[in-house]
Coordinates of C-alpha atoms in Angstrom, one line a residue:
Chain A
M30 CA -34.7 51.7 -12.7
T31 CA -33.8 48.1 -13.7
A32 CA -35.7 45.4 -11.9
F33 CA -33.9 43.0 -9.5
L34 CA -35.3 40.0 -11.5
T35 CA -36.3 40.3 -15.1
V36 CA -38.0 37.5 -17.0
R37 CA -38.4 38.2 -20.7
H38 CA -40.3 36.2 -23.3
I39 CA -39.7 32.9 -21.6
A40 CA -41.1 29.9 -23.3
K41 CA -40.6 26.3 -22.4
S42 CA -42.1 23.1 -23.8
F43 CA -41.6 19.4 -22.9
H44 CA -41.6 16.5 -25.3
L45 CA -43.7 13.8 -23.7
D46 CA -43.5 11.5 -26.6
K47 CA -42.3 11.6 -30.2
D48 CA -45.3 13.5 -31.4
V49 CA -46.6 15.0 -28.2
T50 CA -45.2 18.3 -27.0
V51 CA -46.6 20.2 -24.1
S52 CA -46.1 24.0 -23.8
A53 CA -45.4 24.6 -20.1
L54 CA -44.6 28.3 -20.4
R55 CA -45.6 30.7 -23.2
D56 CA -44.0 34.2 -23.5
I57 CA -43.7 35.0 -19.8
N58 CA -42.7 38.5 -19.0
L59 CA -42.1 39.5 -15.4
D60 CA -40.2 42.1 -13.4
I61 CA -39.7 41.7 -9.7
D62 CA -38.0 44.3 -7.5
R63 CA -35.5 43.7 -4.7
G64 CA -37.2 42.8 -1.3
E65 CA -40.5 41.8 -2.8
F66 CA -42.6 38.9 -1.3
V67 CA -44.3 37.4 -4.4
V68 CA -46.6 34.4 -4.8
I69 CA -47.0 32.6 -8.1
S70 CA -50.3 30.9 -8.2
G71 CA -52.4 28.9 -10.6
P72 CA -53.9 25.5 -11.0
S73 CA -51.8 22.4 -11.2
G74 CA -49.9 22.2 -14.5
S75 CA -50.1 25.9 -15.1
G76 CA -46.3 26.2 -15.2
K77 CA -45.5 27.5 -11.7
T78 CA -42.7 24.9 -11.0
T79 CA -41.2 25.3 -14.5
L80 CA -41.1 29.1 -14.1
L81 CA -39.4 28.8 -10.7
N82 CA -36.9 26.2 -12.0
I83 CA -36.0 28.5 -14.9
I84 CA -35.7 31.6 -12.6
G85 CA -33.5 29.5 -10.3
G86 CA -31.2 28.2 -13.0
L87 CA -32.3 24.6 -12.5
D88 CA -33.8 24.5 -16.0
V89 CA -33.2 26.3 -19.2
P90 CA -35.9 28.0 -21.3
D91 CA -36.4 27.2 -25.0
S92 CA -36.4 30.9 -25.6
G93 CA -36.3 34.2 -23.7
E94 CA -34.0 35.3 -21.0
V95 CA -33.7 35.6 -17.2
I96 CA -31.7 38.4 -15.7
L97 CA -31.0 38.3 -12.0
D98 CA -29.5 41.4 -10.4
G99 CA -27.9 42.3 -13.8
L100 CA -26.6 38.8 -14.5
K101 CA -28.1 37.1 -17.5
L102 CA -28.7 33.5 -16.5
T103 CA -29.8 32.1 -19.9
G104 CA -26.7 30.9 -21.8
L105 CA -24.6 30.3 -18.7
S106 CA -22.7 27.0 -18.4
E107 CA -23.9 24.3 -16.0
R108 CA -21.0 25.1 -13.7
S109 CA -21.7 28.9 -13.7
L110 CA -25.4 28.2 -13.0
S111 CA -24.3 26.0 -10.1
R112 CA -22.4 28.9 -8.7
V113 CA -25.2 31.3 -9.2
R114 CA -27.5 28.9 -7.3
R115 CA -25.0 28.5 -4.6
D116 CA -24.1 32.1 -4.1
H117 CA -27.3 34.0 -4.9
I118 CA -30.4 31.8 -4.6
G119 CA -31.9 29.9 -1.8
F120 CA -34.4 27.1 -2.4
V121 CA -37.3 25.6 -0.5
F122 CA -38.9 22.6 -2.0
Q123 CA -42.3 21.0 -1.6
A124 CA -40.7 17.7 -0.5
Y125 CA -38.4 19.5 1.9
N126 CA -35.4 17.8 0.4
L127 CA -33.1 17.8 3.3
L128 CA -30.0 15.8 2.9
P129 CA -30.8 12.6 4.9
V130 CA -27.2 11.9 6.2
L131 CA -26.7 15.3 7.7
T132 CA -28.2 16.8 10.9
A133 CA -30.5 19.8 10.7
R134 CA -27.5 22.0 11.6
E135 CA -25.4 20.5 8.9
N136 CA -28.2 20.9 6.4
I137 CA -28.5 24.6 7.3
E138 CA -24.8 25.0 7.0
Y139 CA -24.5 23.0 3.7
V140 CA -24.6 25.9 1.2
M141 CA -22.3 28.0 3.4
R142 CA -19.8 25.1 3.4
L143 CA -20.1 24.9 -0.4
Q144 CA -19.2 28.6 -0.4
G145 CA -16.1 27.8 1.6
V146 CA -17.3 29.7 4.7
K147 CA -15.2 28.6 7.8
G148 CA -16.7 26.3 10.4
E149 CA -17.0 28.9 13.2
R150 CA -18.8 31.4 11.0
C151 CA -21.1 28.7 9.7
R152 CA -22.0 27.8 13.3
I153 CA -22.7 31.4 14.3
R154 CA -24.9 31.9 11.3
S155 CA -26.8 28.7 11.7
A156 CA -27.3 29.4 15.4
E157 CA -28.6 33.0 14.5
I158 CA -31.0 31.8 11.9
S159 CA -32.2 28.9 14.0
E160 CA -32.9 31.2 16.8
K161 CA -34.9 33.4 14.5
L162 CA -36.9 30.5 13.3
G163 CA -37.3 28.8 16.6
I164 CA -35.6 25.6 15.6
V165 CA -32.6 25.6 18.0
S166 CA -33.8 22.4 19.6
L167 CA -33.9 20.6 16.3
L168 CA -30.3 21.3 15.2
D169 CA -28.7 18.0 16.2
K170 CA -31.5 15.8 14.8
L171 CA -31.4 14.0 11.5
P172 CA -34.2 14.7 9.0
N173 CA -35.9 11.4 9.7
Q174 CA -36.3 12.4 13.3
L175 CA -38.3 15.5 12.4
S176 CA -41.9 16.1 11.4
G177 CA -42.8 17.5 8.0
G178 CA -43.3 21.0 9.4
Q179 CA -40.0 20.8 11.3
Q180 CA -38.2 19.6 8.2
Q181 CA -39.7 22.5 6.2
R182 CA -38.6 25.0 8.8
V183 CA -35.1 23.6 8.6
A184 CA -35.3 23.8 4.8
V185 CA -36.3 27.5 5.1
A186 CA -33.4 28.1 7.4
R187 CA -31.1 26.4 4.9
S188 CA -32.4 28.6 2.1
V189 CA -31.5 31.9 3.8
A190 CA -28.5 30.8 5.8
A191 CA -26.0 31.7 3.1
T192 CA -27.6 35.2 2.7
P193 CA -28.9 34.7 -0.9
R194 CA -30.4 37.6 -2.8
L195 CA -33.4 35.5 -3.8
V196 CA -35.3 32.7 -2.2
L197 CA -37.4 30.5 -4.4
A198 CA -40.0 28.3 -2.7
D199 CA -42.0 25.8 -4.8
E200 CA -45.2 24.9 -3.0
P201 CA -43.5 25.0 0.4
T202 CA -46.7 24.5 2.2
A203 CA -48.2 21.8 0.0
N204 CA -47.4 19.0 2.5
L205 CA -48.2 20.9 5.6
D206 CA -51.5 21.3 7.5
S207 CA -53.1 24.8 7.3
K208 CA -51.7 25.9 10.7
S209 CA -48.2 24.9 9.9
A210 CA -48.5 26.3 6.4
I211 CA -49.5 29.8 7.7
A212 CA -46.8 29.6 10.3
L213 CA -44.2 28.8 7.6
I214 CA -45.3 31.6 5.4
D215 CA -45.2 34.0 8.3
M216 CA -41.7 32.8 9.0
M217 CA -40.7 33.4 5.4
E218 CA -42.2 36.9 5.5
K219 CA -40.3 37.6 8.7
L220 CA -37.1 36.6 6.9
N221 CA -38.1 38.7 3.9
Q222 CA -38.4 41.7 6.1
E223 CA -35.5 41.2 8.5
E224 CA -33.0 39.8 6.0
G225 CA -34.1 41.9 3.1
V226 CA -34.2 38.9 0.9
T227 CA -36.5 38.7 -2.1
V228 CA -38.9 35.8 -1.8
I229 CA -40.9 34.2 -4.6
F230 CA -43.0 31.2 -3.7
S231 CA -45.7 29.2 -5.5
S232 CA -48.9 28.0 -4.1
H233 CA -52.5 27.4 -4.9
D234 CA -53.7 27.6 -1.3
P235 CA -55.8 30.9 -1.1
M236 CA -54.9 31.3 2.6
V237 CA -51.2 31.2 1.8
I238 CA -51.6 33.3 -1.3
G239 CA -53.2 36.0 0.8
K240 CA -50.0 36.4 2.8
A241 CA -48.1 37.6 -0.2
R242 CA -47.8 41.2 -1.2
R243 CA -47.9 40.6 -4.8
S244 CA -49.6 37.8 -6.8
V245 CA -48.6 36.5 -10.2
V246 CA -51.1 34.1 -11.7
L247 CA -50.4 31.5 -14.4
K248 CA -52.8 29.5 -16.4
D249 CA -51.9 27.0 -19.1
G250 CA -48.4 28.4 -19.2
K251 CA -49.5 32.0 -19.7
L252 CA -49.2 34.9 -17.2
V253 CA -52.8 36.0 -16.7
A254 CA -52.5 38.3 -13.7
N255 CA -49.7 40.3 -12.0
N256 CA -51.1 42.3 -9.2
A257 CA -50.1 43.8 -5.8
I258 CA -52.3 42.5 -3.0
Chain B
M5 CA -15.2 21.6 1.6
F6 CA -12.9 18.5 1.5
R7 CA -13.7 17.8 5.2
F8 CA -17.4 18.2 4.4
A9 CA -17.2 15.9 1.4
M10 CA -15.3 13.4 3.6
K11 CA -18.1 13.6 6.2
M12 CA -20.8 13.1 3.5
A13 CA -18.9 10.2 2.1
W14 CA -18.4 8.6 5.5
A15 CA -22.0 9.1 6.4
S16 CA -23.1 7.5 3.1
L17 CA -20.9 4.5 3.8
A18 CA -22.1 4.2 7.4
R19 CA -25.7 4.3 6.2
R20 CA -25.0 1.2 4.2
A21 CA -22.6 -0.3 6.8
T22 CA -23.3 -3.9 6.0
R23 CA -22.8 -3.6 2.3
S24 CA -19.7 -1.4 2.8
L25 CA -18.2 -3.9 5.3
M26 CA -18.8 -6.8 2.9
V27 CA -16.8 -5.0 0.2
V28 CA -14.0 -4.2 2.7
L29 CA -14.1 -7.8 3.8
M30 CA -14.0 -9.1 0.3
I31 CA -11.0 -6.9 -0.6
S32 CA -9.2 -7.7 2.6
V33 CA -9.7 -11.5 2.5
S34 CA -8.7 -11.7 -1.1
L35 CA -5.7 -9.5 -0.5
W36 CA -4.8 -11.6 2.6
S37 CA -4.8 -14.8 0.7
L38 CA -3.0 -13.4 -2.3
L39 CA -0.3 -11.9 -0.1
L40 CA 0.1 -15.2 1.6
M41 CA 0.4 -17.1 -1.7
Q42 CA 2.9 -14.5 -3.0
G43 CA 5.0 -14.7 0.1
V44 CA 5.0 -18.5 0.3
Y45 CA 5.6 -19.1 -3.4
D46 CA 8.4 -16.5 -3.4
G47 CA 9.8 -18.2 -0.3
M48 CA 9.7 -21.6 -2.2
T49 CA 11.4 -20.2 -5.2
E50 CA 14.0 -18.4 -3.2
Q51 CA 14.7 -21.5 -1.1
M52 CA 15.3 -23.5 -4.3
I53 CA 17.6 -20.8 -5.6
N54 CA 19.3 -20.6 -2.2
N55 CA 19.8 -24.4 -2.1
A56 CA 21.3 -24.4 -5.5
I57 CA 23.6 -21.5 -4.7
R58 CA 24.7 -22.9 -1.3
S59 CA 25.2 -26.4 -2.4
D60 CA 26.7 -25.9 -5.8
S61 CA 26.9 -22.8 -7.9
G62 CA 27.7 -20.1 -5.3
D63 CA 26.9 -16.7 -6.7
V64 CA 29.5 -17.2 -9.4
S65 CA 31.3 -20.4 -10.5
L66 CA 34.5 -20.7 -12.5
F67 CA 35.3 -23.6 -14.8
R68 CA 38.0 -24.2 -17.4
R69 CA 36.6 -23.1 -20.8
G70 CA 35.1 -26.1 -22.4
Y71 CA 34.6 -28.0 -19.1
R72 CA 30.8 -27.6 -19.2
L73 CA 30.7 -29.4 -22.6
D74 CA 33.4 -31.9 -21.7
P75 CA 33.6 -32.4 -18.0
S76 CA 36.8 -34.4 -18.0
L77 CA 39.8 -34.2 -15.8
E78 CA 41.8 -32.7 -18.7
N79 CA 39.7 -29.6 -18.4
V80 CA 40.6 -28.5 -14.9
I81 CA 41.4 -25.0 -13.8
P82 CA 45.2 -25.0 -13.2
D83 CA 46.4 -23.9 -9.8
T84 CA 48.8 -21.5 -11.5
F85 CA 48.4 -20.1 -15.0
P86 CA 51.4 -19.9 -17.3
D87 CA 51.8 -16.2 -16.6
G88 CA 52.2 -17.1 -12.9
R89 CA 48.8 -15.8 -11.8
K90 CA 46.6 -17.8 -9.5
V91 CA 42.8 -17.6 -9.4
E92 CA 42.9 -18.1 -5.7
D93 CA 45.1 -15.1 -5.2
V94 CA 42.8 -12.9 -7.3
L95 CA 39.7 -14.0 -5.5
G96 CA 41.4 -13.7 -2.1
M97 CA 42.3 -10.1 -2.7
D98 CA 38.9 -9.0 -4.1
G99 CA 36.9 -7.3 -1.4
R100 CA 33.6 -8.2 -3.1
V101 CA 34.3 -11.9 -2.5
G102 CA 32.9 -13.3 0.7
S103 CA 34.2 -16.9 0.3
F104 CA 35.2 -19.4 -2.3
V105 CA 35.8 -23.2 -2.4
K106 CA 37.5 -25.5 -4.8
R107 CA 36.0 -28.7 -6.0
L108 CA 37.4 -31.5 -8.0
Q109 CA 34.8 -33.7 -9.7
Q110 CA 34.6 -36.7 -12.0
N111 CA 31.9 -38.9 -13.3
G112 CA 32.0 -42.4 -11.8
V113 CA 30.1 -45.3 -10.5
V114 CA 29.2 -46.1 -6.9
A115 CA 28.5 -49.7 -6.0
T116 CA 27.5 -51.8 -3.0
A117 CA 27.3 -55.5 -2.8
R118 CA 24.0 -55.4 -4.5
Y119 CA 23.5 -52.1 -6.3
S120 CA 25.4 -49.6 -8.4
R121 CA 24.6 -46.2 -9.9
N122 CA 26.3 -43.6 -12.1
I123 CA 27.2 -40.6 -10.0
M124 CA 29.4 -37.5 -9.8
I125 CA 32.2 -37.8 -7.3
Y126 CA 33.0 -34.5 -5.7
G127 CA 36.3 -33.9 -3.9
V128 CA 35.6 -31.1 -1.4
A129 CA 37.2 -29.4 1.6
L130 CA 34.4 -29.8 4.2
A131 CA 35.7 -27.0 6.4
A132 CA 35.7 -24.5 3.6
E133 CA 32.3 -25.7 2.4
K134 CA 30.9 -25.2 5.9
K135 CA 31.9 -21.6 5.8
H136 CA 31.0 -21.1 2.2
G137 CA 27.6 -22.6 1.7
Q138 CA 26.9 -24.0 5.2
L139 CA 26.8 -27.5 3.7
Q140 CA 26.6 -29.0 7.2
R141 CA 23.1 -27.6 7.5
Y142 CA 21.9 -30.0 4.9
L143 CA 23.2 -33.0 6.9
L144 CA 20.3 -35.4 7.4
T145 CA 22.1 -38.1 9.4
G146 CA 25.6 -39.0 10.4
H147 CA 28.6 -36.8 10.8
Y148 CA 29.8 -33.9 8.8
G149 CA 33.3 -35.1 8.2
F150 CA 35.3 -37.7 6.4
G151 CA 36.8 -39.3 9.5
A152 CA 40.3 -39.3 10.9
K153 CA 41.7 -41.3 8.0
R154 CA 39.8 -39.2 5.5
K155 CA 38.3 -42.4 4.0
G156 CA 34.7 -41.3 4.7
A157 CA 32.1 -40.1 2.2
I158 CA 28.9 -38.1 2.4
V159 CA 26.1 -39.1 0.0
G160 CA 22.8 -37.6 -1.1
Y161 CA 19.8 -39.0 0.6
R162 CA 18.1 -40.1 -2.6
L163 CA 21.2 -42.0 -3.6
A164 CA 21.4 -43.6 -0.2
E165 CA 17.8 -44.7 -0.5
R166 CA 18.5 -46.2 -3.9
L167 CA 21.6 -48.0 -2.8
H168 CA 20.0 -49.0 0.4
V169 CA 22.9 -47.7 2.4
T170 CA 23.0 -46.0 5.8
V171 CA 25.7 -44.3 7.9
G172 CA 28.6 -46.8 8.2
S173 CA 27.9 -48.7 5.0
K174 CA 30.7 -49.4 2.6
L175 CA 30.8 -48.1 -0.9
I176 CA 33.1 -48.8 -3.8
L177 CA 33.8 -45.7 -6.0
S178 CA 35.1 -46.3 -9.5
C179 CA 36.1 -43.8 -12.1
Q180 CA 38.6 -43.1 -14.9
N181 CA 41.6 -41.2 -13.6
S182 CA 43.6 -38.6 -15.5
S183 CA 45.7 -41.4 -17.0
S184 CA 42.6 -43.0 -18.4
D185 CA 42.9 -45.9 -16.1
V186 CA 39.8 -47.2 -14.3
V187 CA 40.5 -46.9 -10.6
S188 CA 38.5 -47.7 -7.5
I189 CA 38.5 -46.9 -3.8
S190 CA 36.4 -48.0 -0.9
V191 CA 34.8 -45.5 1.4
R192 CA 32.3 -45.6 4.3
V193 CA 29.2 -43.5 4.5
N194 CA 29.8 -40.9 7.2
G195 CA 26.9 -38.7 6.5
I196 CA 23.8 -38.3 4.4
L197 CA 22.8 -35.0 2.9
K198 CA 19.5 -33.6 1.9
T199 CA 20.0 -30.4 -0.1
N200 CA 16.8 -30.5 -2.2
N201 CA 19.1 -29.8 -5.1
M202 CA 18.2 -33.0 -7.0
S203 CA 21.5 -33.3 -8.8
F204 CA 23.2 -33.6 -5.4
D205 CA 20.6 -35.6 -3.6
E206 CA 20.3 -38.2 -6.3
G207 CA 23.7 -38.5 -7.8
S208 CA 26.5 -37.2 -5.7
V209 CA 29.2 -38.6 -3.4
F210 CA 31.4 -36.2 -1.6
I211 CA 34.9 -37.3 -0.6
D212 CA 37.9 -35.4 0.8
L213 CA 39.6 -33.1 -1.7
D214 CA 43.0 -34.6 -1.1
L215 CA 41.7 -38.1 -1.5
A216 CA 40.0 -37.1 -4.7
E217 CA 43.3 -35.6 -6.0
D218 CA 45.0 -38.9 -5.4
F219 CA 42.0 -40.9 -6.7
F220 CA 41.6 -38.9 -9.9
G221 CA 45.4 -38.5 -10.3
V222 CA 45.0 -34.7 -10.5
H223 CA 47.4 -32.8 -8.3
Q224 CA 47.4 -29.5 -10.1
G225 CA 44.0 -27.9 -10.5
V226 CA 40.3 -28.2 -9.7
S227 CA 37.1 -28.6 -11.7
Q228 CA 35.1 -25.8 -10.2
I229 CA 35.7 -22.8 -8.0
S230 CA 32.5 -21.6 -6.4
V231 CA 32.4 -18.0 -5.2
M232 CA 30.0 -16.4 -2.7
M233 CA 29.7 -12.6 -2.8
N234 CA 29.5 -10.2 0.1
E235 CA 26.7 -8.4 -1.7
G236 CA 24.5 -9.9 -4.5
K237 CA 24.6 -6.6 -6.4
D238 CA 28.3 -7.1 -7.3
I239 CA 27.8 -10.4 -9.1
G240 CA 27.7 -9.0 -12.6
E241 CA 30.6 -6.8 -12.0
L242 CA 32.8 -9.6 -10.6
Q243 CA 31.8 -11.9 -13.3
L244 CA 32.9 -9.4 -15.9
A245 CA 36.2 -8.6 -14.1
L246 CA 37.1 -12.3 -13.7
Q247 CA 36.1 -13.1 -17.3
Q248 CA 38.4 -10.3 -18.5
S249 CA 41.3 -11.4 -16.2
F250 CA 41.0 -15.1 -17.1
P251 CA 39.8 -15.4 -20.7
G252 CA 40.6 -19.1 -20.5
L253 CA 37.8 -19.7 -17.9
D254 CA 34.1 -19.7 -18.1
V255 CA 32.8 -17.5 -15.3
M256 CA 29.1 -18.3 -14.8
R257 CA 26.5 -16.7 -12.6
W258 CA 24.1 -19.0 -10.7
D259 CA 21.3 -18.1 -13.0
E260 CA 23.3 -19.2 -16.0
M261 CA 24.1 -22.5 -14.4
Y262 CA 20.5 -23.0 -13.2
P263 CA 18.4 -21.3 -15.9
A264 CA 15.3 -23.2 -14.8
L265 CA 15.5 -21.6 -11.3
M266 CA 15.9 -18.2 -12.9
Q267 CA 12.8 -19.0 -15.0
S268 CA 11.0 -19.8 -11.7
R269 CA 11.8 -16.4 -10.5
V270 CA 10.6 -14.8 -13.7
I271 CA 7.4 -16.9 -13.5
M272 CA 7.1 -15.7 -9.9
N273 CA 7.3 -12.1 -11.2
G274 CA 4.6 -12.9 -13.7
F275 CA 2.5 -14.5 -11.0
K276 CA 2.9 -11.3 -9.0
S277 CA 1.5 -9.4 -11.9
V278 CA -1.4 -11.8 -12.1
V279 CA -1.9 -11.4 -8.3
S280 CA -2.0 -7.6 -8.7
L281 CA -4.5 -8.0 -11.5
I282 CA -6.7 -10.3 -9.4
I283 CA -6.6 -7.8 -6.5
F284 CA -7.4 -5.0 -9.0
G285 CA -10.3 -7.0 -10.4
V286 CA -11.8 -8.0 -7.0
S287 CA -11.4 -4.6 -5.5
G288 CA -12.7 -2.9 -8.7
L289 CA -15.7 -5.1 -9.1
G290 CA -16.6 -4.9 -5.4
I291 CA -16.3 -1.2 -5.2
L292 CA -18.0 -0.7 -8.6
G293 CA -21.0 -2.8 -7.5
V294 CA -21.5 -1.0 -4.2
M295 CA -20.9 2.4 -5.7
M296 CA -23.4 1.8 -8.5
V297 CA -26.1 0.7 -6.1
S298 CA -25.2 3.5 -3.7
I299 CA -25.4 6.2 -6.4
I300 CA -28.7 4.8 -7.8
E301 CA -30.2 4.8 -4.3
R302 CA -28.9 8.4 -3.8
R303 CA -30.0 9.9 -7.1
R304 CA -32.4 12.1 -5.2
E305 CA -29.9 13.2 -2.6
I306 CA -27.4 14.0 -5.3
G307 CA -30.1 15.9 -7.3
I308 CA -30.7 18.0 -4.2
M309 CA -27.0 18.7 -3.7
L310 CA -26.7 19.8 -7.4
A311 CA -29.9 21.9 -7.0
L312 CA -28.4 23.7 -4.0
G313 CA -25.3 24.6 -6.0
T314 CA -22.9 21.7 -5.5
E315 CA -20.7 21.4 -8.5
F316 CA -20.3 18.1 -10.3
S317 CA -16.6 18.1 -9.4
Q318 CA -17.5 18.3 -5.7
I319 CA -19.8 15.3 -6.1
R320 CA -17.0 13.5 -7.9
I321 CA -14.7 14.1 -5.0
M322 CA -17.3 12.8 -2.6
V323 CA -17.9 9.6 -4.6
L324 CA -14.2 9.1 -5.0
I325 CA -13.6 9.5 -1.3
E326 CA -16.2 6.8 -0.6
S327 CA -14.6 4.5 -3.0
L328 CA -11.1 5.2 -1.6
I329 CA -12.3 4.7 2.0
M330 CA -13.6 1.3 1.1
G331 CA -10.5 0.4 -1.0
F332 CA -8.1 1.7 1.6
S333 CA -9.9 0.0 4.5
G334 CA -9.7 -3.3 2.6
F335 CA -6.1 -2.7 1.9
V336 CA -5.2 -1.9 5.5
A337 CA -7.1 -4.9 6.9
G338 CA -5.9 -7.3 4.2
S339 CA -2.3 -6.1 4.4
L340 CA -2.3 -6.4 8.2
L341 CA -3.7 -9.9 8.1
G342 CA -1.3 -10.8 5.3
W343 CA 1.7 -9.2 7.0
V344 CA 1.0 -11.0 10.3
S345 CA 0.5 -14.4 8.5
L346 CA 3.6 -13.9 6.5
L347 CA 5.6 -12.9 9.6
Y348 CA 4.4 -16.2 11.2
F349 CA 5.3 -18.3 8.2
R350 CA 8.6 -16.5 7.8
S351 CA 9.6 -17.4 11.4
Y352 CA 8.0 -20.9 11.7
G353 CA 7.7 -22.0 8.1
L354 CA 4.8 -23.5 6.3
D355 CA 5.0 -27.3 6.9
L356 CA 3.8 -29.1 3.9
S357 CA 5.4 -32.4 4.9
M358 CA 2.4 -34.4 3.7
F359 CA 3.2 -33.3 0.2
S360 CA 7.0 -33.6 0.7
E361 CA 7.5 -36.3 -1.9
A362 CA 5.9 -34.2 -4.6
F363 CA 7.8 -31.1 -3.5
E364 CA 11.1 -32.9 -3.4
E365 CA 10.6 -34.1 -6.9
F366 CA 10.8 -30.5 -7.9
G367 CA 13.7 -29.8 -5.6
M368 CA 11.5 -27.9 -3.1
D369 CA 11.7 -28.0 0.7
A370 CA 8.8 -29.5 2.6
V371 CA 8.9 -26.6 5.0
T372 CA 8.7 -23.3 3.2
Y373 CA 9.7 -20.1 4.9
A374 CA 7.7 -17.2 3.5
L375 CA 9.2 -14.0 2.2
I376 CA 7.9 -10.5 3.0
Q377 CA 8.8 -7.9 0.5
P378 CA 7.6 -4.3 0.5
G379 CA 6.8 -4.7 -3.2
Y380 CA 3.9 -7.0 -2.3
F381 CA 2.1 -4.3 -0.4
L382 CA 3.1 -1.5 -2.8
S383 CA 1.7 -3.4 -5.8
A384 CA -1.4 -4.3 -3.9
F385 CA -1.9 -0.7 -2.8
T386 CA -1.4 0.5 -6.4
A387 CA -3.9 -2.1 -7.7
I388 CA -6.5 -1.2 -5.1
L389 CA -6.0 2.5 -5.5
S390 CA -6.4 2.2 -9.3
A391 CA -9.4 0.0 -8.9
A392 CA -11.0 2.5 -6.4
V393 CA -10.4 5.4 -8.8
I394 CA -11.4 3.6 -12.0
S395 CA -14.5 1.9 -10.5
V396 CA -16.2 5.2 -9.9
Y397 CA -16.3 6.0 -13.6
F398 CA -19.7 4.3 -14.2
P399 CA -21.3 5.6 -11.0
L400 CA -20.2 9.1 -11.9
R401 CA -21.8 8.7 -15.4
I402 CA -25.0 8.1 -13.6
V403 CA -24.5 11.2 -11.5
S404 CA -23.7 13.2 -14.6
K405 CA -27.2 12.3 -16.0
V406 CA -29.0 13.4 -12.9
I407 CA -31.4 16.3 -13.7
P408 CA -31.9 18.2 -10.4
A409 CA -35.0 20.0 -11.6
R410 CA -36.7 16.6 -12.2
I411 CA -35.4 15.0 -9.0
I412 CA -36.3 17.7 -6.5
N413 CA -39.9 17.6 -7.6
E414 CA -40.3 13.9 -7.1
I415 CA -42.2 13.2 -3.9

């Protein structure tokens, strides 16, 4: 059976200077099935963010290919990648990255609006997801009126509101205290189970890593472990 | 999505309310002042043209062919042409003609006990002139009439100043009559005119047409027939028709008689283009500045939007909406201010009496009544709209260089 997400021979390097090139990823191969709850771990600079960016179509690899649910992402135009991100992938960022001029509700509805979902349906869905994540009271607030933990919960709600097939979360707990971090991962796991969405997140916090059901470990741009927990 | 983009654009503008308002203010104030200038300058030009048309040329004037080069009494338009036709009859039957007057004129000299000047003596029918060009409206002092014995005269105010005469003063008019004899008559000043048509104000004496016929010894014919149209659009058509009917006459439009005034109008049109260019420049630079800063400040926000799947074209719409909101707000505010001001100056006039001497030198009225033309607003709207659209080019280039993957990982 074909995997939901296939990463084949991915390599990526960055040119820091004329003569200095850093290999961020080297020949990464990875298969992830639908509905998995996967953590990518490894020390800083191991290539976690680069790998997530490539899987999410935010960056292109130097070589190799990414196939998401049968769709080959490598080689797609910028416009097509935008549409893949909009329609199939939800993102949670380390720095929350809520749109500052929109309320929490509008942030949650943002991707649905991009998809052209009508206002009433957007509101029903945002209410449903907010209920599930316990953030109903935050919906009318602007991001600068929310704490870090609250912002990240809104960001998680935004990532799943448009019912993507895949949620990518890059160090979602890095800016949170340990209690909030565990609560957030629990919340993501709940969504993974209830919404059936595949979740891949990165972290180097052992407590958070322990919550995943599968662990992929990177070191110096190489995949060094890929185990079920 | 459009409504959402509109909301995003509005929210971005509101977040930088002071800066956005400054641009709107800059556009509206410049538009206001430029609209005002346009309206007032246009009013001035049209008043000058109107003065010339009303006091002299009409919309169309007829002269005997050759009269303009040799304005002698030999070159008058005959009352009846050899084929029996009369210009008066043709004009009287033409529905396009609103009114016409006949004038008999001859170069001469006006003298008082102390002063004398070369002038043009006009024989006119005041009642007809009143209906034709409302000549009585130019009366500065005295009476609009030649008196019971028709021995009165009306003179231009500049001439009156130079001759040091007032209403009631006696003048001696001398000229060469049709028999080449030098003849003179005495008249009294009945009224003084101020038309702001310099040739009239400085060098004209109006006397009764019948008196002029006797004085000049011309009983068959006139020097000029001035025609006013019912509608200005028919001028060219009538000119052509009259020229074909009367090949022995010169049929001239007002702008052919006063090319300098027509030139003023052309210059005004050029000025309007410059005004549009200034509005375009001011709006464009203002919006460009704000949008550049706004986009640079929002690189992160735009990066997030792109990362979440927003297409570049949707960002472009959002940026364009922001620019258009600022431009349009400036246009509405500036147009409203300009319209109200022009409305005021159209009704009450702009009194520039303190510069009246300078204005009068150029044949302008001291009180200018502004014009309001839809074209002012249309060209300003076009200029602002173009500026708003073009000025987002550079900000959008910045957007196109935003790399979401890099931006979203900046903390």
